[in-house]
Amino acid sequence: MTAAPTSLAAGRPRTVRWLLRVHRPALYGWAVLVIALAAGLLWLRGPLADAAAAAWHQYDTTCWRPTPCRYDQDAILRYKDVYQYTTLTLLAIPFLAAAWAGAALTGRELETGTARLAWTQGVSPLRLLAAQLAVPAALVGAGTALLVWLHRLAWSAAEGRVDTAKAWYDPLTFYANGPVTVGLALAGLLLGALVGLLLGRSLLALCASVPAVAALWIAVHLTLPHLWPVATGVSGRRKSPHYTGIKVEEGVITATGAHRPTTSCTGDASSVCQALNDERGITGFYVDYHPLAHYWPLQLAATGVLLALTALLAALVLRLVRRRTTGTARRGTAAGTPSATARTGAPA
């Protein structure tokens, strides 16, 4: 009677070690990716940013004079290329996590029968699956958070120093600099695991997980601007409203003061637009946008939604496994096959 709690307590470390051993290639691949990308971001933050900033200083101080224009163009292009490659690699992590979870974590185990065999052993199916989800989620979440932090440091090192550095509201930079990417990576991992359980084929789950994450990313991109109240900039007929940030909507202001969204002639830049706005009775223009002050509210709101979605996906995965294992146990009992607990006499 006293040995049962000890065996249950010791079961969790053994399960974790078993998972790390089974998925050792993926663990090594993830470690290599994190270390290589972290090294690239540190290189980007230090020597590359300094060299590009020095090149732009040379350009700004010499290329407007009649003297020969001398600056290190290669340093500027090298910074731009490395920034683009590291940013795209970081944003690819949600797709990689979903593809691995669908193909290797659940899809392949169902396809080969390993999952059903493991469900009949001393560890209960739900506890085993919880460990299978928790361990990769911890590794993916920690690694992605570290890379996002390093990417933000690398971007900050060039802000105001490199003339071609991306603005904070650039879509790729916005996502790579904040916790939204961490939330997407965790949601992608659970989404891939769910796809693998539903399809039960590794290759099919691999092919379906990637577009599923793409659809999730599109939904986040379309929803994110509406998670926080916008700021509004207005102007008269002589000029369009000035703003810096994420544009949500723009349009015209009628004589009654109403804002009417439109995508055409939101300024009087041409004589055609001037005539059309005169005919409309337009008195000015407006733009709804998110300034820099809305950066963290948008990031945290979107991350919260993604974490809630991750919890929902985890509940769906556990519910699906519980339904399948309960059905398997009932069929085995009806056929006169004793359960693993009855054979061993040990609790799951």
Short mmCIF file of C-alpha atoms in Angstrom, two decimals:
data_model
loop_
_atom_site.label_atom_id
_atom_site.label_comp_id
_atom_site.label_asym_id
_atom_site.label_seq_id
_atom_site.Cartn_x
_atom_site.Cartn_y
_atom_site.Cartn_z
CA MET A 1 0.00 0.00 0.00
CA THR A 2 2.86 2.40 0.72
CA ALA A 3 4.71 1.64 -2.51
CA ALA A 4 2.04 3.01 -4.83
CA PRO A 5 2.63 6.77 -4.19
CA THR A 6 6.38 6.27 -4.63
CA SER A 7 5.92 4.52 -7.95
CA LEU A 8 3.54 7.20 -9.17
CA ALA A 9 5.89 9.98 -8.11
CA ALA A 10 8.81 8.27 -9.79
CA GLY A 11 6.75 7.65 -12.92
CA ARG A 12 6.80 11.26 -14.06
CA PRO A 13 10.63 11.59 -14.35
CA ARG A 14 10.81 8.21 -16.06
CA THR A 15 8.11 9.29 -18.54
CA VAL A 16 9.96 12.52 -19.30
CA ARG A 17 13.26 10.67 -19.81
CA TRP A 18 11.50 8.17 -22.07
CA LEU A 19 9.99 10.97 -24.15
CA LEU A 20 13.32 12.74 -24.51
CA ARG A 21 14.95 9.48 -25.56
CA VAL A 22 12.28 8.61 -28.12
CA HIS A 23 12.32 12.09 -29.68
CA ARG A 24 16.07 12.60 -29.36
CA PRO A 25 16.58 13.63 -33.05
CA ALA A 26 13.91 16.34 -32.74
CA LEU A 27 15.45 17.51 -29.46
CA TYR A 28 18.90 17.78 -31.04
CA GLY A 29 17.46 19.55 -34.07
CA TRP A 30 15.62 22.04 -31.87
CA ALA A 31 18.77 22.71 -29.84
CA VAL A 32 20.81 23.31 -32.99
CA LEU A 33 18.15 25.67 -34.37
CA VAL A 34 17.93 27.70 -31.16
CA ILE A 35 21.72 27.94 -30.74
CA ALA A 36 22.35 28.84 -34.40
CA LEU A 37 19.57 31.43 -34.53
CA ALA A 38 20.64 32.91 -31.18
CA ALA A 39 24.20 33.23 -32.47
CA GLY A 40 22.94 34.92 -35.64
CA LEU A 41 20.86 37.39 -33.64
CA LEU A 42 23.78 38.22 -31.34
CA TRP A 43 25.96 38.75 -34.42
CA LEU A 44 23.22 40.97 -35.85
CA ARG A 45 22.95 42.98 -32.63
CA GLY A 46 26.69 43.57 -32.27
CA PRO A 47 29.16 43.64 -35.19
CA LEU A 48 26.62 43.77 -38.02
CA ALA A 49 24.59 46.62 -36.51
CA ASP A 50 27.74 48.60 -35.69
CA ALA A 51 29.16 48.13 -39.19
CA ALA A 52 25.88 49.09 -40.87
CA ALA A 53 25.51 52.16 -38.63
CA ALA A 54 29.05 53.24 -39.48
CA ALA A 55 28.37 52.76 -43.19
CA TRP A 56 25.23 54.86 -43.02
CA HIS A 57 27.13 57.57 -41.13
CA GLN A 58 29.70 57.59 -43.95
CA TYR A 59 26.93 57.83 -46.51
CA ASP A 60 25.14 60.70 -44.73
CA THR A 61 28.33 62.71 -44.25
CA THR A 62 30.03 62.22 -47.62
CA CYS A 63 27.46 61.39 -50.29
CA TRP A 64 25.75 64.79 -50.36
CA ARG A 65 28.98 66.64 -51.06
CA PRO A 66 30.75 66.98 -54.41
CA THR A 67 33.57 64.81 -53.01
CA PRO A 68 33.60 61.08 -53.89
CA CYS A 69 30.87 59.09 -52.16
CA ARG A 70 32.61 56.47 -50.03
CA TYR A 71 30.75 54.10 -47.72
CA ASP A 72 30.65 50.38 -46.96
CA GLN A 73 27.66 49.25 -48.99
CA ASP A 74 28.41 45.58 -48.28
CA ALA A 75 27.97 46.14 -44.54
CA ILE A 76 24.50 47.62 -45.11
CA LEU A 77 23.43 44.78 -47.41
CA ARG A 78 24.88 42.16 -45.06
CA TYR A 79 22.89 43.56 -42.13
CA LYS A 80 19.73 43.65 -44.23
CA ASP A 81 20.12 40.03 -45.41
CA VAL A 82 20.91 38.57 -42.00
CA TYR A 83 18.02 40.48 -40.43
CA GLN A 84 15.63 39.13 -43.05
CA TYR A 85 16.83 35.53 -42.75
CA THR A 86 16.79 35.46 -38.95
CA THR A 87 13.35 37.07 -38.82
CA LEU A 88 11.83 34.60 -41.28
CA THR A 89 13.43 31.66 -39.48
CA LEU A 90 12.03 32.82 -36.16
CA LEU A 91 8.55 33.23 -37.63
CA ALA A 92 8.76 29.74 -39.14
CA ILE A 93 8.91 28.12 -35.68
CA PRO A 94 5.09 27.79 -35.31
CA PHE A 95 4.99 25.92 -38.62
CA LEU A 96 7.88 23.64 -37.61
CA ALA A 97 6.29 22.90 -34.24
CA ALA A 98 2.94 22.04 -35.82
CA ALA A 99 4.50 19.87 -38.52
CA TRP A 100 6.58 17.91 -35.98
CA ALA A 101 3.68 17.47 -33.56
CA GLY A 102 1.34 16.25 -36.28
CA ALA A 103 3.82 13.97 -38.00
CA ALA A 104 5.96 12.57 -35.17
CA LEU A 105 4.26 13.22 -31.84
CA THR A 106 0.80 11.85 -32.61
CA GLY A 107 0.37 10.94 -36.28
CA ARG A 108 3.25 8.48 -36.55
CA GLU A 109 2.49 6.83 -33.20
CA LEU A 110 -1.10 6.19 -34.24
CA GLU A 111 -0.03 5.02 -37.68
CA THR A 112 2.48 2.47 -36.31
CA GLY A 113 0.33 1.39 -33.36
CA THR A 114 2.85 2.65 -30.79
CA ALA A 115 0.27 4.92 -29.16
CA ARG A 116 -2.26 2.13 -28.59
CA LEU A 117 0.47 -0.07 -27.14
CA ALA A 118 1.62 2.69 -24.80
CA TRP A 119 -1.98 3.29 -23.68
CA THR A 120 -2.12 -0.25 -22.26
CA GLN A 121 1.00 0.12 -20.08
CA GLY A 122 1.33 1.17 -16.45
CA VAL A 123 0.93 4.91 -17.15
CA SER A 124 -2.60 6.05 -17.95
CA PRO A 125 -3.19 7.34 -21.50
CA LEU A 126 -4.17 10.81 -20.32
CA ARG A 127 -1.10 11.14 -18.08
CA LEU A 128 1.16 9.90 -20.87
CA LEU A 129 -0.36 12.30 -23.40
CA ALA A 130 -0.16 15.19 -20.90
CA ALA A 131 3.57 14.53 -20.57
CA GLN A 132 3.90 14.22 -24.34
CA LEU A 133 2.36 17.67 -24.72
CA ALA A 134 3.88 19.38 -21.68
CA VAL A 135 7.53 18.53 -22.37
CA PRO A 136 7.60 19.81 -25.99
CA ALA A 137 5.49 22.82 -25.00
CA ALA A 138 8.01 23.78 -22.31
CA LEU A 139 10.96 23.40 -24.68
CA VAL A 140 9.27 25.20 -27.58
CA GLY A 141 7.94 27.99 -25.36
CA ALA A 142 11.26 28.62 -23.61
CA GLY A 143 13.32 28.48 -26.80
CA THR A 144 10.97 30.72 -28.75
CA ALA A 145 10.77 33.26 -25.91
CA LEU A 146 14.58 33.44 -25.80
CA LEU A 147 14.79 33.99 -29.55
CA VAL A 148 12.08 36.66 -29.51
CA TRP A 149 13.96 38.52 -26.76
CA LEU A 150 17.23 38.33 -28.71
CA HIS A 151 15.46 39.49 -31.88
CA ARG A 152 14.10 42.53 -30.09
CA LEU A 153 17.59 43.34 -28.77
CA ALA A 154 19.00 43.03 -32.29
CA TRP A 155 16.30 45.28 -33.73
CA SER A 156 16.75 47.87 -30.96
CA ALA A 157 20.50 48.04 -31.62
CA ALA A 158 19.83 49.40 -35.13
CA GLU A 159 16.90 51.68 -34.30
CA GLY A 160 17.84 55.26 -35.14
CA ARG A 161 21.30 54.19 -36.36
CA VAL A 162 20.61 52.21 -39.53
CA ASP A 163 18.50 54.18 -41.99
CA THR A 164 16.99 51.07 -43.61
CA ALA A 165 16.11 49.35 -40.31
CA LYS A 166 12.53 48.12 -40.17
CA ALA A 167 9.97 50.17 -38.28
CA TRP A 168 8.25 48.66 -35.25
CA TYR A 169 4.98 48.35 -37.16
CA ASP A 170 6.46 46.36 -40.04
CA PRO A 171 4.39 43.14 -39.94
CA LEU A 172 7.29 40.69 -39.75
CA THR A 173 9.16 42.82 -37.22
CA PHE A 174 6.04 43.35 -35.13
CA TYR A 175 5.47 39.62 -34.69
CA ALA A 176 9.14 38.66 -34.28
CA ASN A 177 9.68 41.28 -31.56
CA GLY A 178 6.87 40.23 -29.23
CA PRO A 179 5.26 37.34 -27.36
CA VAL A 180 2.66 36.76 -30.08
CA THR A 181 5.16 34.45 -31.79
CA VAL A 182 5.51 32.44 -28.57
CA GLY A 183 1.74 32.08 -28.38
CA LEU A 184 1.62 31.05 -32.04
CA ALA A 185 4.33 28.43 -31.48
CA LEU A 186 2.44 26.87 -28.55
CA ALA A 187 -0.88 26.98 -30.39
CA GLY A 188 0.79 25.48 -33.47
CA LEU A 189 2.21 22.64 -31.40
CA LEU A 190 -1.20 21.74 -29.97
CA LEU A 191 -2.90 22.25 -33.32
CA GLY A 192 -0.48 19.85 -34.97
CA ALA A 193 -1.02 17.28 -32.21
CA LEU A 194 -4.77 17.51 -32.69
CA VAL A 195 -4.46 17.14 -36.47
CA GLY A 196 -2.26 14.09 -35.99
CA LEU A 197 -4.80 12.47 -33.67
CA LEU A 198 -7.66 13.16 -36.05
CA LEU A 199 -5.90 11.94 -39.20
CA GLY A 200 -3.73 9.18 -37.75
CA ARG A 201 -1.22 9.37 -40.63
CA SER A 202 2.16 11.03 -40.27
CA LEU A 203 2.56 12.35 -43.82
CA LEU A 204 -1.05 13.49 -44.05
CA ALA A 205 -0.81 15.20 -40.67
CA LEU A 206 2.42 16.90 -41.74
CA CYS A 207 0.78 18.27 -44.88
CA ALA A 208 -2.37 19.40 -43.03
CA SER A 209 -0.67 21.00 -40.01
CA VAL A 210 1.22 23.64 -42.00
CA PRO A 211 -1.84 25.19 -43.75
CA ALA A 212 -3.73 24.97 -40.44
CA VAL A 213 -1.09 27.18 -38.79
CA ALA A 214 -1.12 29.48 -41.82
CA ALA A 215 -4.89 29.90 -41.40
CA LEU A 216 -4.40 30.59 -37.69
CA TRP A 217 -1.75 33.21 -38.45
CA ILE A 218 -4.01 34.94 -40.97
CA ALA A 219 -6.83 34.97 -38.41
CA VAL A 220 -4.52 36.51 -35.81
CA HIS A 221 -3.28 39.13 -38.29
CA LEU A 222 -6.82 40.14 -39.21
CA THR A 223 -8.11 40.13 -35.63
CA LEU A 224 -5.19 41.76 -33.81
CA PRO A 225 -5.90 45.41 -34.84
CA HIS A 226 -9.39 45.12 -33.34
CA LEU A 227 -8.27 43.87 -29.92
CA TRP A 228 -7.56 47.39 -28.67
CA PRO A 229 -9.28 50.78 -29.24
CA VAL A 230 -7.77 52.72 -32.11
CA ALA A 231 -6.50 56.27 -32.27
CA THR A 232 -7.94 58.57 -34.95
CA GLY A 233 -6.15 61.20 -36.96
CA VAL A 234 -8.16 63.79 -38.93
CA SER A 235 -7.29 66.49 -41.42
CA GLY A 236 -8.95 69.01 -43.69
CA ARG A 237 -9.28 68.93 -47.47
CA ARG A 238 -5.80 70.32 -48.13
CA LYS A 239 -3.85 67.31 -46.85
CA SER A 240 -4.25 63.75 -45.72
CA PRO A 241 -3.96 62.94 -42.00
CA HIS A 242 -0.47 62.14 -40.80
CA TYR A 243 0.08 59.03 -38.69
CA THR A 244 2.79 56.56 -37.72
CA GLY A 245 1.73 53.06 -36.81
CA ILE A 246 -0.58 50.24 -37.84
CA LYS A 247 -3.35 51.50 -40.08
CA VAL A 248 -6.75 49.94 -39.39
CA GLU A 249 -9.15 52.02 -41.48
CA GLU A 250 -9.23 55.25 -43.45
CA GLY A 251 -11.93 57.27 -45.12
CA VAL A 252 -13.64 60.63 -45.55
CA ILE A 253 -15.51 62.99 -43.24
CA THR A 254 -18.90 64.20 -44.50
CA ALA A 255 -20.50 67.58 -43.90
CA THR A 256 -22.40 66.13 -40.93
CA GLY A 257 -19.15 65.01 -39.29
CA ALA A 258 -19.75 61.32 -40.00
CA HIS A 259 -16.82 59.08 -40.86
CA ARG A 260 -17.34 57.07 -44.02
CA PRO A 261 -14.79 54.32 -44.76
CA THR A 262 -13.46 54.27 -48.31
CA THR A 263 -10.38 53.06 -50.12
CA SER A 264 -10.47 55.61 -52.93
CA CYS A 265 -9.74 59.34 -52.93
CA THR A 266 -8.79 59.63 -49.25
CA GLY A 267 -6.96 62.80 -50.20
CA ASP A 268 -7.04 65.58 -52.80
CA ALA A 269 -3.80 64.58 -54.49
CA SER A 270 -5.32 64.66 -57.98
CA SER A 271 -7.87 66.81 -59.75
CA VAL A 272 -10.11 63.77 -60.22
CA CYS A 273 -10.22 63.14 -56.45
CA GLN A 274 -10.81 66.83 -55.79
CA ALA A 275 -13.83 66.84 -58.09
CA LEU A 276 -15.17 63.61 -56.60
CA ASN A 277 -14.79 64.84 -53.03
CA ASP A 278 -16.48 68.13 -53.94
CA GLU A 279 -19.37 66.15 -55.34
CA ARG A 280 -19.51 64.01 -52.20
CA GLY A 281 -19.55 67.08 -49.96
CA ILE A 282 -16.43 65.91 -48.15
CA THR A 283 -14.97 68.24 -45.51
CA GLY A 284 -11.91 66.21 -44.47
CA PHE A 285 -10.25 62.86 -44.09
CA TYR A 286 -9.56 60.49 -41.21
CA VAL A 287 -7.45 57.42 -40.44
CA ASP A 288 -7.84 54.95 -37.58
CA TYR A 289 -4.50 53.51 -36.48
CA HIS A 290 -2.48 52.09 -33.61
CA PRO A 291 0.47 54.27 -32.48
CA LEU A 292 3.58 53.01 -30.69
CA ALA A 293 1.81 53.32 -27.33
CA HIS A 294 -0.52 50.50 -28.39
CA TYR A 295 2.31 48.06 -29.10
CA TRP A 296 2.29 46.15 -25.82
CA PRO A 297 -1.50 46.19 -25.34
CA LEU A 298 -1.88 44.62 -28.79
CA GLN A 299 0.88 42.09 -28.15
CA LEU A 300 -0.45 41.03 -24.76
CA ALA A 301 -4.09 40.89 -25.88
CA ALA A 302 -3.24 38.71 -28.90
CA THR A 303 -0.97 36.50 -26.79
CA GLY A 304 -3.72 36.02 -24.23
CA VAL A 305 -6.14 34.93 -26.95
CA LEU A 306 -3.57 32.48 -28.32
CA LEU A 307 -2.86 31.00 -24.89
CA ALA A 308 -6.59 30.53 -24.33
CA LEU A 309 -6.79 28.82 -27.72
CA THR A 310 -3.83 26.62 -26.74
CA ALA A 311 -5.62 25.54 -23.55
CA LEU A 312 -8.74 24.78 -25.59
CA LEU A 313 -6.76 22.69 -28.07
CA ALA A 314 -5.12 20.79 -25.20
CA ALA A 315 -8.55 20.04 -23.73
CA LEU A 316 -9.77 18.79 -27.12
CA VAL A 317 -6.72 16.53 -27.50
CA LEU A 318 -7.19 15.02 -24.03
CA ARG A 319 -10.91 14.59 -24.58
CA LEU A 320 -10.29 12.82 -27.89
CA VAL A 321 -7.79 10.43 -26.32
CA ARG A 322 -10.09 9.75 -23.40
CA ARG A 323 -12.93 8.89 -25.76
CA ARG A 324 -10.76 6.59 -27.84
CA THR A 325 -9.19 4.78 -24.89
CA THR A 326 -12.56 4.40 -23.17
CA GLY A 327 -13.99 2.87 -26.34
CA THR A 328 -10.98 0.53 -26.62
CA ALA A 329 -11.34 -0.54 -22.99
CA ARG A 330 -15.05 -1.26 -23.45
CA ARG A 331 -14.42 -3.34 -26.56
CA GLY A 332 -11.69 -5.25 -24.77
CA THR A 333 -13.94 -5.95 -21.79
CA ALA A 334 -16.78 -7.08 -24.04
CA ALA A 335 -14.41 -9.47 -25.79
CA GLY A 336 -13.30 -10.93 -22.47
CA THR A 337 -9.84 -9.31 -22.49
CA PRO A 338 -8.75 -8.09 -19.05
CA SER A 339 -7.37 -4.60 -18.81
CA ALA A 340 -3.75 -3.83 -18.05
CA THR A 341 -4.67 -2.67 -14.56
CA ALA A 342 -6.44 -5.93 -13.83
CA ARG A 343 -3.44 -7.94 -15.09
CA THR A 344 -0.79 -6.04 -13.18
CA GLY A 345 -2.82 -5.04 -10.16
CA ALA A 346 -1.12 -1.61 -10.18
CA PRO A 347 -2.93 1.71 -10.49
CA ALA A 348 -2.55 3.72 -13.68
#
